[in-house]
Amino acid sequence: LERARDYLHKTGRFIVIGGIVSPVHDSYGKQGLVSSRHRLIMCQLAVQNSDWIRVDPWECYQDTWQTTCSVLEHHRDLMKRVTGCILSNVNTPSMTPVIGQPQNETPQPIYQNSNVSTKPTAAKILGKVGESLSRICCVRPPVERFTFVDENANLGTVMRYEEIELRILLLCGSDLLESFCIPGLWNEADMEVIVGDFGIVVVPRDAADTDRIMNHSSILRKYKNNIMVVKDDINHPMSVVSSTKSRLALQHGDGHVVDYLSQPVIDYILKSQLYINASG
């Protein structure tokens, strides 16, 4: 999440106002998946010092497993209710009302009113988003200050904050992107919505060739402009960020687990005796 935010800011096209961690439902069926009760707590501990990343329990609390598409649509609908705005569709951004424009009112010219205090500035709307989401859907430790925008981000000099459009993007590793190419694994209608309506931010894993992956799928090729690939840092490769490596390190008593997890998460895992094999 942090690497993706830095990259999006450097493009000059985005201001990342929040990150959502949504642990999967218990019925997802992946081998070794521990109870969502534990996973929610571990995620909370992992982001407890972040003022922009939150953990959302909605997906875990449903009666059964939810598709990725339905989870994205849930957060989009929630943001609509919270902000009173129509969220941007990546295919038609120019047709989307500016941030702060109520859905049920006729759009007005941005600078029609000369009274500056009444214009829907980013600070006002982002503050509203933060306060409302923290009450409605988010599980996060209490903090005195909740800042969305990185003041040091490279946002360019020509951006007018009144024209910011809200957009929800799916952040994933290149392994998930590659799974889009497996016939029958994903519902094609869902893929159209995920890539076409929302868009994806991809973090390459193990030097994956994302261009090759995208060219292998007709839907990914069709919406290639909606897929943003984060450039990997040679000194800090994203391949080290791996839940599988973390579990193996814990099972084998590997001290390098501190390279993957924060100490509060490690302490919780040891206290709850999670991921310990029979011989461990």
Short mmCIF file of N, CA, C and O in Angstrom, two decimals, residues 111-199:
data_model
loop_
_atom_site.label_atom_id
_atom_site.label_comp_id
_atom_site.label_asym_id
_atom_site.label_seq_id
_atom_site.Cartn_x
_atom_site.Cartn_y
_atom_site.Cartn_z
N TYR A 111 -16.42 27.73 -10.60
CA TYR A 111 -16.10 29.02 -10.02
C TYR A 111 -17.25 30.03 -10.17
O TYR A 111 -17.04 31.23 -10.20
N GLN A 112 -18.50 29.53 -10.24
CA GLN A 112 -19.63 30.42 -10.39
C GLN A 112 -19.78 31.34 -9.18
O GLN A 112 -20.08 32.52 -9.31
N ASN A 113 -19.57 30.79 -8.02
CA ASN A 113 -19.72 31.56 -6.79
C ASN A 113 -18.37 32.12 -6.40
O ASN A 113 -17.40 31.39 -6.24
N SER A 114 -18.29 33.41 -6.22
CA SER A 114 -17.02 34.03 -5.90
C SER A 114 -16.67 33.90 -4.43
O SER A 114 -15.58 34.27 -4.02
N ASN A 115 -17.61 33.37 -3.64
CA ASN A 115 -17.36 33.18 -2.22
C ASN A 115 -16.50 31.94 -2.04
O ASN A 115 -16.98 30.81 -2.12
N VAL A 116 -15.22 32.12 -1.75
CA VAL A 116 -14.28 31.01 -1.70
C VAL A 116 -14.66 30.01 -0.63
O VAL A 116 -14.50 28.81 -0.80
N SER A 117 -15.22 30.45 0.48
CA SER A 117 -15.48 29.56 1.60
C SER A 117 -16.53 28.50 1.28
O SER A 117 -16.62 27.49 1.96
N THR A 118 -17.35 28.73 0.25
CA THR A 118 -18.41 27.77 -0.06
C THR A 118 -18.00 26.77 -1.11
O THR A 118 -18.74 25.84 -1.40
N LYS A 119 -16.83 26.93 -1.73
CA LYS A 119 -16.41 26.00 -2.77
C LYS A 119 -16.01 24.66 -2.15
O LYS A 119 -15.43 24.62 -1.07
N PRO A 120 -16.30 23.54 -2.82
CA PRO A 120 -16.02 22.22 -2.27
C PRO A 120 -14.55 21.85 -2.39
O PRO A 120 -14.14 21.17 -3.31
N THR A 121 -13.75 22.35 -1.47
CA THR A 121 -12.31 22.11 -1.55
C THR A 121 -11.99 20.68 -1.15
O THR A 121 -12.77 20.00 -0.47
N ALA A 122 -10.79 20.25 -1.55
CA ALA A 122 -10.37 18.89 -1.22
C ALA A 122 -10.29 18.69 0.28
O ALA A 122 -10.65 17.65 0.80
N ALA A 123 -9.80 19.71 0.99
CA ALA A 123 -9.64 19.59 2.44
C ALA A 123 -10.98 19.30 3.12
O ALA A 123 -11.08 18.47 4.02
N LYS A 124 -12.03 20.01 2.63
CA LYS A 124 -13.34 19.81 3.24
C LYS A 124 -13.88 18.41 2.98
O LYS A 124 -14.34 17.72 3.88
N ILE A 125 -13.84 18.00 1.72
CA ILE A 125 -14.45 16.73 1.37
C ILE A 125 -13.64 15.57 1.90
O ILE A 125 -14.20 14.56 2.37
N LEU A 126 -12.30 15.67 1.90
CA LEU A 126 -11.48 14.58 2.41
C LEU A 126 -11.65 14.44 3.91
O LEU A 126 -11.64 13.33 4.44
N GLY A 127 -11.81 15.56 4.59
CA GLY A 127 -12.08 15.49 6.02
C GLY A 127 -13.39 14.80 6.29
O GLY A 127 -13.52 13.99 7.21
N LYS A 128 -14.41 15.11 5.48
CA LYS A 128 -15.72 14.46 5.62
C LYS A 128 -15.63 12.97 5.37
O LYS A 128 -16.21 12.16 6.09
N VAL A 129 -14.86 12.59 4.34
CA VAL A 129 -14.68 11.17 4.04
C VAL A 129 -14.04 10.47 5.23
O VAL A 129 -14.49 9.40 5.67
N GLY A 130 -12.98 11.06 5.77
CA GLY A 130 -12.26 10.41 6.87
C GLY A 130 -13.11 10.24 8.10
O GLY A 130 -13.15 9.18 8.71
N GLU A 131 -13.82 11.30 8.48
CA GLU A 131 -14.64 11.23 9.68
C GLU A 131 -15.77 10.23 9.52
O GLU A 131 -16.06 9.44 10.42
N SER A 132 -16.42 10.24 8.37
CA SER A 132 -17.58 9.38 8.17
C SER A 132 -17.18 7.91 8.06
O SER A 132 -17.82 7.04 8.65
N LEU A 133 -16.12 7.63 7.30
CA LEU A 133 -15.71 6.24 7.14
C LEU A 133 -15.23 5.65 8.46
O LEU A 133 -15.45 4.48 8.74
N SER A 134 -14.60 6.46 9.29
CA SER A 134 -14.11 5.94 10.56
C SER A 134 -15.28 5.53 11.45
O SER A 134 -15.17 4.63 12.27
N ARG A 135 -16.43 6.19 11.27
CA ARG A 135 -17.60 5.84 12.06
C ARG A 135 -18.36 4.66 11.47
O ARG A 135 -18.88 3.81 12.17
N ILE A 136 -18.43 4.60 10.13
CA ILE A 136 -19.33 3.65 9.48
C ILE A 136 -18.74 2.27 9.31
O ILE A 136 -19.35 1.27 9.64
N CYS A 137 -17.53 2.18 8.75
CA CYS A 137 -17.11 0.86 8.29
C CYS A 137 -15.73 0.44 8.70
O CYS A 137 -15.29 -0.64 8.35
N CYS A 138 -15.01 1.27 9.43
CA CYS A 138 -13.59 0.99 9.58
C CYS A 138 -13.24 0.49 10.97
O CYS A 138 -13.79 0.95 11.96
N VAL A 139 -12.33 -0.45 11.00
CA VAL A 139 -11.80 -0.95 12.26
C VAL A 139 -10.36 -0.48 12.33
O VAL A 139 -9.52 -0.92 11.59
N ARG A 140 -10.09 0.44 13.22
CA ARG A 140 -8.72 0.95 13.34
C ARG A 140 -8.53 1.52 14.74
O ARG A 140 -9.49 1.98 15.36
N PRO A 141 -7.33 1.49 15.26
CA PRO A 141 -7.07 2.05 16.58
C PRO A 141 -7.37 3.55 16.57
O PRO A 141 -7.21 4.21 15.54
N PRO A 142 -7.83 4.10 17.69
CA PRO A 142 -8.12 5.54 17.73
C PRO A 142 -6.84 6.35 17.59
O PRO A 142 -5.81 6.02 18.19
N VAL A 143 -6.88 7.39 16.79
CA VAL A 143 -5.75 8.30 16.65
C VAL A 143 -6.29 9.71 16.76
O VAL A 143 -7.44 9.99 16.41
N GLU A 144 -5.47 10.61 17.26
CA GLU A 144 -5.91 11.99 17.44
C GLU A 144 -6.04 12.71 16.11
O GLU A 144 -6.86 13.59 15.95
N ARG A 145 -5.23 12.32 15.15
CA ARG A 145 -5.18 13.04 13.89
C ARG A 145 -5.29 12.06 12.74
O ARG A 145 -4.67 11.01 12.75
N PHE A 146 -6.10 12.39 11.75
CA PHE A 146 -6.29 11.48 10.62
C PHE A 146 -6.04 12.24 9.34
O PHE A 146 -6.88 12.98 8.86
N THR A 147 -4.84 12.11 8.79
CA THR A 147 -4.44 12.88 7.62
C THR A 147 -4.48 12.00 6.38
O THR A 147 -3.89 10.92 6.38
N PHE A 148 -5.15 12.45 5.32
CA PHE A 148 -5.25 11.66 4.10
C PHE A 148 -4.13 11.97 3.11
O PHE A 148 -3.57 11.10 2.49
N VAL A 149 -3.82 13.24 2.93
CA VAL A 149 -2.96 13.64 1.83
C VAL A 149 -1.51 13.78 2.28
O VAL A 149 -1.23 14.41 3.29
N ASP A 150 -0.61 13.17 1.55
CA ASP A 150 0.81 13.29 1.81
C ASP A 150 1.27 14.66 1.33
O ASP A 150 1.30 14.94 0.13
N GLU A 151 1.64 15.53 2.26
CA GLU A 151 1.99 16.90 1.89
C GLU A 151 3.25 16.97 1.04
O GLU A 151 3.50 17.97 0.37
N ASN A 152 4.05 15.92 1.08
CA ASN A 152 5.29 15.91 0.30
C ASN A 152 5.13 15.26 -1.06
O ASN A 152 6.08 15.11 -1.81
N ALA A 153 3.90 14.85 -1.36
CA ALA A 153 3.67 14.17 -2.64
C ALA A 153 3.87 15.12 -3.81
O ALA A 153 3.59 16.31 -3.71
N ASN A 154 4.34 14.57 -4.90
CA ASN A 154 4.52 15.35 -6.11
C ASN A 154 3.20 15.43 -6.86
O ASN A 154 2.87 14.56 -7.65
N LEU A 155 2.42 16.47 -6.59
CA LEU A 155 1.08 16.57 -7.16
C LEU A 155 1.02 17.52 -8.34
O LEU A 155 -0.04 17.73 -8.91
N GLY A 156 2.15 18.10 -8.71
CA GLY A 156 2.15 19.03 -9.83
C GLY A 156 1.67 20.42 -9.41
O GLY A 156 1.20 20.64 -8.30
N THR A 157 1.75 21.37 -10.32
CA THR A 157 1.40 22.75 -9.98
C THR A 157 0.12 23.22 -10.66
O THR A 157 -0.36 24.30 -10.37
N VAL A 158 -0.46 22.42 -11.56
CA VAL A 158 -1.61 22.89 -12.32
C VAL A 158 -2.92 22.31 -11.81
O VAL A 158 -3.98 22.65 -12.30
N MET A 159 -2.86 21.43 -10.81
CA MET A 159 -4.08 20.78 -10.34
C MET A 159 -4.93 21.75 -9.52
O MET A 159 -4.43 22.43 -8.63
N ARG A 160 -6.21 21.80 -9.81
CA ARG A 160 -7.15 22.57 -9.00
C ARG A 160 -7.91 21.58 -8.13
O ARG A 160 -8.59 20.70 -8.63
N TYR A 161 -7.82 21.74 -6.82
CA TYR A 161 -8.36 20.75 -5.92
C TYR A 161 -9.88 20.59 -6.08
O TYR A 161 -10.44 19.55 -5.79
N GLU A 162 -10.56 21.65 -6.55
CA GLU A 162 -12.01 21.55 -6.72
C GLU A 162 -12.39 20.53 -7.80
O GLU A 162 -13.54 20.12 -7.89
N GLU A 163 -11.45 20.13 -8.63
CA GLU A 163 -11.75 19.23 -9.74
C GLU A 163 -11.38 17.77 -9.46
O GLU A 163 -11.44 16.93 -10.34
N ILE A 164 -11.00 17.49 -8.23
CA ILE A 164 -10.60 16.13 -7.89
C ILE A 164 -11.81 15.19 -7.96
O ILE A 164 -12.88 15.51 -7.50
N GLU A 165 -11.61 14.03 -8.57
CA GLU A 165 -12.65 13.01 -8.65
C GLU A 165 -12.26 11.83 -7.77
O GLU A 165 -11.11 11.43 -7.73
N LEU A 166 -13.23 11.29 -7.05
CA LEU A 166 -12.97 10.13 -6.22
C LEU A 166 -12.95 8.86 -7.07
O LEU A 166 -13.80 8.69 -7.94
N ARG A 167 -12.02 8.00 -6.77
CA ARG A 167 -11.90 6.75 -7.53
C ARG A 167 -11.40 5.65 -6.59
O ARG A 167 -10.52 5.90 -5.77
N ILE A 168 -11.97 4.48 -6.72
CA ILE A 168 -11.51 3.32 -5.96
C ILE A 168 -10.77 2.39 -6.91
O ILE A 168 -11.27 2.05 -7.97
N LEU A 169 -9.55 2.01 -6.52
CA LEU A 169 -8.72 1.13 -7.33
C LEU A 169 -8.42 -0.14 -6.55
O LEU A 169 -8.31 -0.11 -5.31
N LEU A 170 -8.29 -1.24 -7.26
CA LEU A 170 -7.89 -2.50 -6.63
C LEU A 170 -6.38 -2.61 -6.66
O LEU A 170 -5.76 -2.50 -7.71
N LEU A 171 -5.78 -2.79 -5.49
CA LEU A 171 -4.34 -2.99 -5.39
C LEU A 171 -4.05 -4.48 -5.28
O LEU A 171 -4.63 -5.16 -4.44
N CYS A 172 -3.16 -4.97 -6.13
CA CYS A 172 -2.87 -6.41 -6.10
C CYS A 172 -1.44 -6.67 -6.56
O CYS A 172 -0.77 -5.79 -7.08
N GLY A 173 -1.00 -7.90 -6.35
CA GLY A 173 0.29 -8.32 -6.87
C GLY A 173 0.13 -8.85 -8.28
O GLY A 173 -0.98 -9.15 -8.73
N SER A 174 1.23 -8.98 -8.99
CA SER A 174 1.16 -9.44 -10.37
C SER A 174 0.69 -10.89 -10.45
O SER A 174 0.21 -11.33 -11.50
N ASP A 175 0.78 -11.64 -9.34
CA ASP A 175 0.28 -13.01 -9.35
C ASP A 175 -1.24 -13.02 -9.49
O ASP A 175 -1.81 -13.88 -10.16
N LEU A 176 -1.93 -12.06 -8.85
CA LEU A 176 -3.38 -11.98 -9.02
C LEU A 176 -3.72 -11.55 -10.45
O LEU A 176 -4.65 -12.08 -11.06
N LEU A 177 -2.95 -10.60 -10.98
CA LEU A 177 -3.19 -10.16 -12.35
C LEU A 177 -3.04 -11.33 -13.31
O LEU A 177 -3.85 -11.50 -14.23
N GLU A 178 -2.05 -12.16 -13.07
CA GLU A 178 -1.83 -13.31 -13.94
C GLU A 178 -2.97 -14.32 -13.85
O GLU A 178 -3.27 -15.02 -14.82
N SER A 179 -3.62 -14.37 -12.69
CA SER A 179 -4.74 -15.31 -12.54
C SER A 179 -5.92 -14.92 -13.43
O SER A 179 -6.77 -15.76 -13.74
N PHE A 180 -5.98 -13.66 -13.88
CA PHE A 180 -7.03 -13.24 -14.81
C PHE A 180 -6.92 -13.99 -16.14
O PHE A 180 -7.88 -14.06 -16.90
N CYS A 181 -5.74 -14.52 -16.41
CA CYS A 181 -5.51 -15.19 -17.70
C CYS A 181 -5.86 -16.67 -17.66
O CYS A 181 -5.80 -17.35 -18.70
N ILE A 182 -6.22 -17.19 -16.48
CA ILE A 182 -6.55 -18.60 -16.37
C ILE A 182 -8.00 -18.81 -16.78
O ILE A 182 -8.92 -18.26 -16.14
N PRO A 183 -8.26 -19.56 -17.83
CA PRO A 183 -9.63 -19.74 -18.33
C PRO A 183 -10.56 -20.30 -17.26
O PRO A 183 -10.23 -21.27 -16.57
N GLY A 184 -11.72 -19.65 -17.09
CA GLY A 184 -12.74 -20.14 -16.18
C GLY A 184 -12.55 -19.78 -14.73
O GLY A 184 -13.44 -20.03 -13.91
N LEU A 185 -11.40 -19.22 -14.36
CA LEU A 185 -11.17 -18.90 -12.95
C LEU A 185 -11.96 -17.68 -12.50
O LEU A 185 -12.51 -17.65 -11.40
N TRP A 186 -12.02 -16.67 -13.36
CA TRP A 186 -12.77 -15.44 -13.05
C TRP A 186 -14.00 -15.34 -13.94
O TRP A 186 -13.98 -15.74 -15.10
N ASN A 187 -15.06 -14.79 -13.38
CA ASN A 187 -16.24 -14.46 -14.17
C ASN A 187 -15.89 -13.29 -15.08
O ASN A 187 -15.41 -12.25 -14.60
N GLU A 188 -16.10 -13.44 -16.38
CA GLU A 188 -15.68 -12.40 -17.32
C GLU A 188 -16.40 -11.08 -17.09
O GLU A 188 -15.83 -10.00 -17.28
N ALA A 189 -17.68 -11.15 -16.69
CA ALA A 189 -18.42 -9.92 -16.40
C ALA A 189 -17.80 -9.19 -15.22
O ALA A 189 -17.70 -7.95 -15.21
N ASP A 190 -17.35 -9.94 -14.21
CA ASP A 190 -16.68 -9.33 -13.06
C ASP A 190 -15.36 -8.70 -13.49
O ASP A 190 -14.99 -7.61 -13.02
N MET A 191 -14.62 -9.39 -14.36
CA MET A 191 -13.35 -8.84 -14.83
C MET A 191 -13.57 -7.52 -15.56
O MET A 191 -12.79 -6.56 -15.39
N GLU A 192 -14.62 -7.44 -16.35
CA GLU A 192 -14.94 -6.20 -17.07
C GLU A 192 -15.16 -5.06 -16.09
O GLU A 192 -14.72 -3.93 -16.31
N VAL A 193 -15.87 -5.35 -14.99
CA VAL A 193 -16.17 -4.32 -13.99
C VAL A 193 -14.90 -3.93 -13.23
O VAL A 193 -14.60 -2.75 -13.04
N ILE A 194 -14.14 -4.94 -12.79
CA ILE A 194 -12.94 -4.67 -11.99
C ILE A 194 -11.93 -3.83 -12.76
O ILE A 194 -11.42 -2.81 -12.26
N VAL A 195 -11.63 -4.25 -13.98
CA VAL A 195 -10.60 -3.55 -14.76
C VAL A 195 -11.18 -2.36 -15.51
O VAL A 195 -10.54 -1.32 -15.64
N GLY A 196 -12.41 -2.50 -16.00
CA GLY A 196 -13.00 -1.45 -16.81
C GLY A 196 -13.58 -0.29 -16.01
O GLY A 196 -13.36 0.87 -16.35
N ASP A 197 -14.31 -0.59 -14.94
CA ASP A 197 -14.96 0.46 -14.17
C ASP A 197 -14.10 1.00 -13.03
O ASP A 197 -14.18 2.18 -12.70
N PHE A 198 -13.32 0.13 -12.40
CA PHE A 198 -12.53 0.56 -11.25
C PHE A 198 -11.07 0.84 -11.64
O PHE A 198 -10.58 1.94 -11.46
N GLY A 199 -10.39 -0.15 -12.16
CA GLY A 199 -8.98 0.00 -12.46
C GLY A 199 -8.13 -0.73 -11.43
O GLY A 199 -8.59 -1.01 -10.31
#
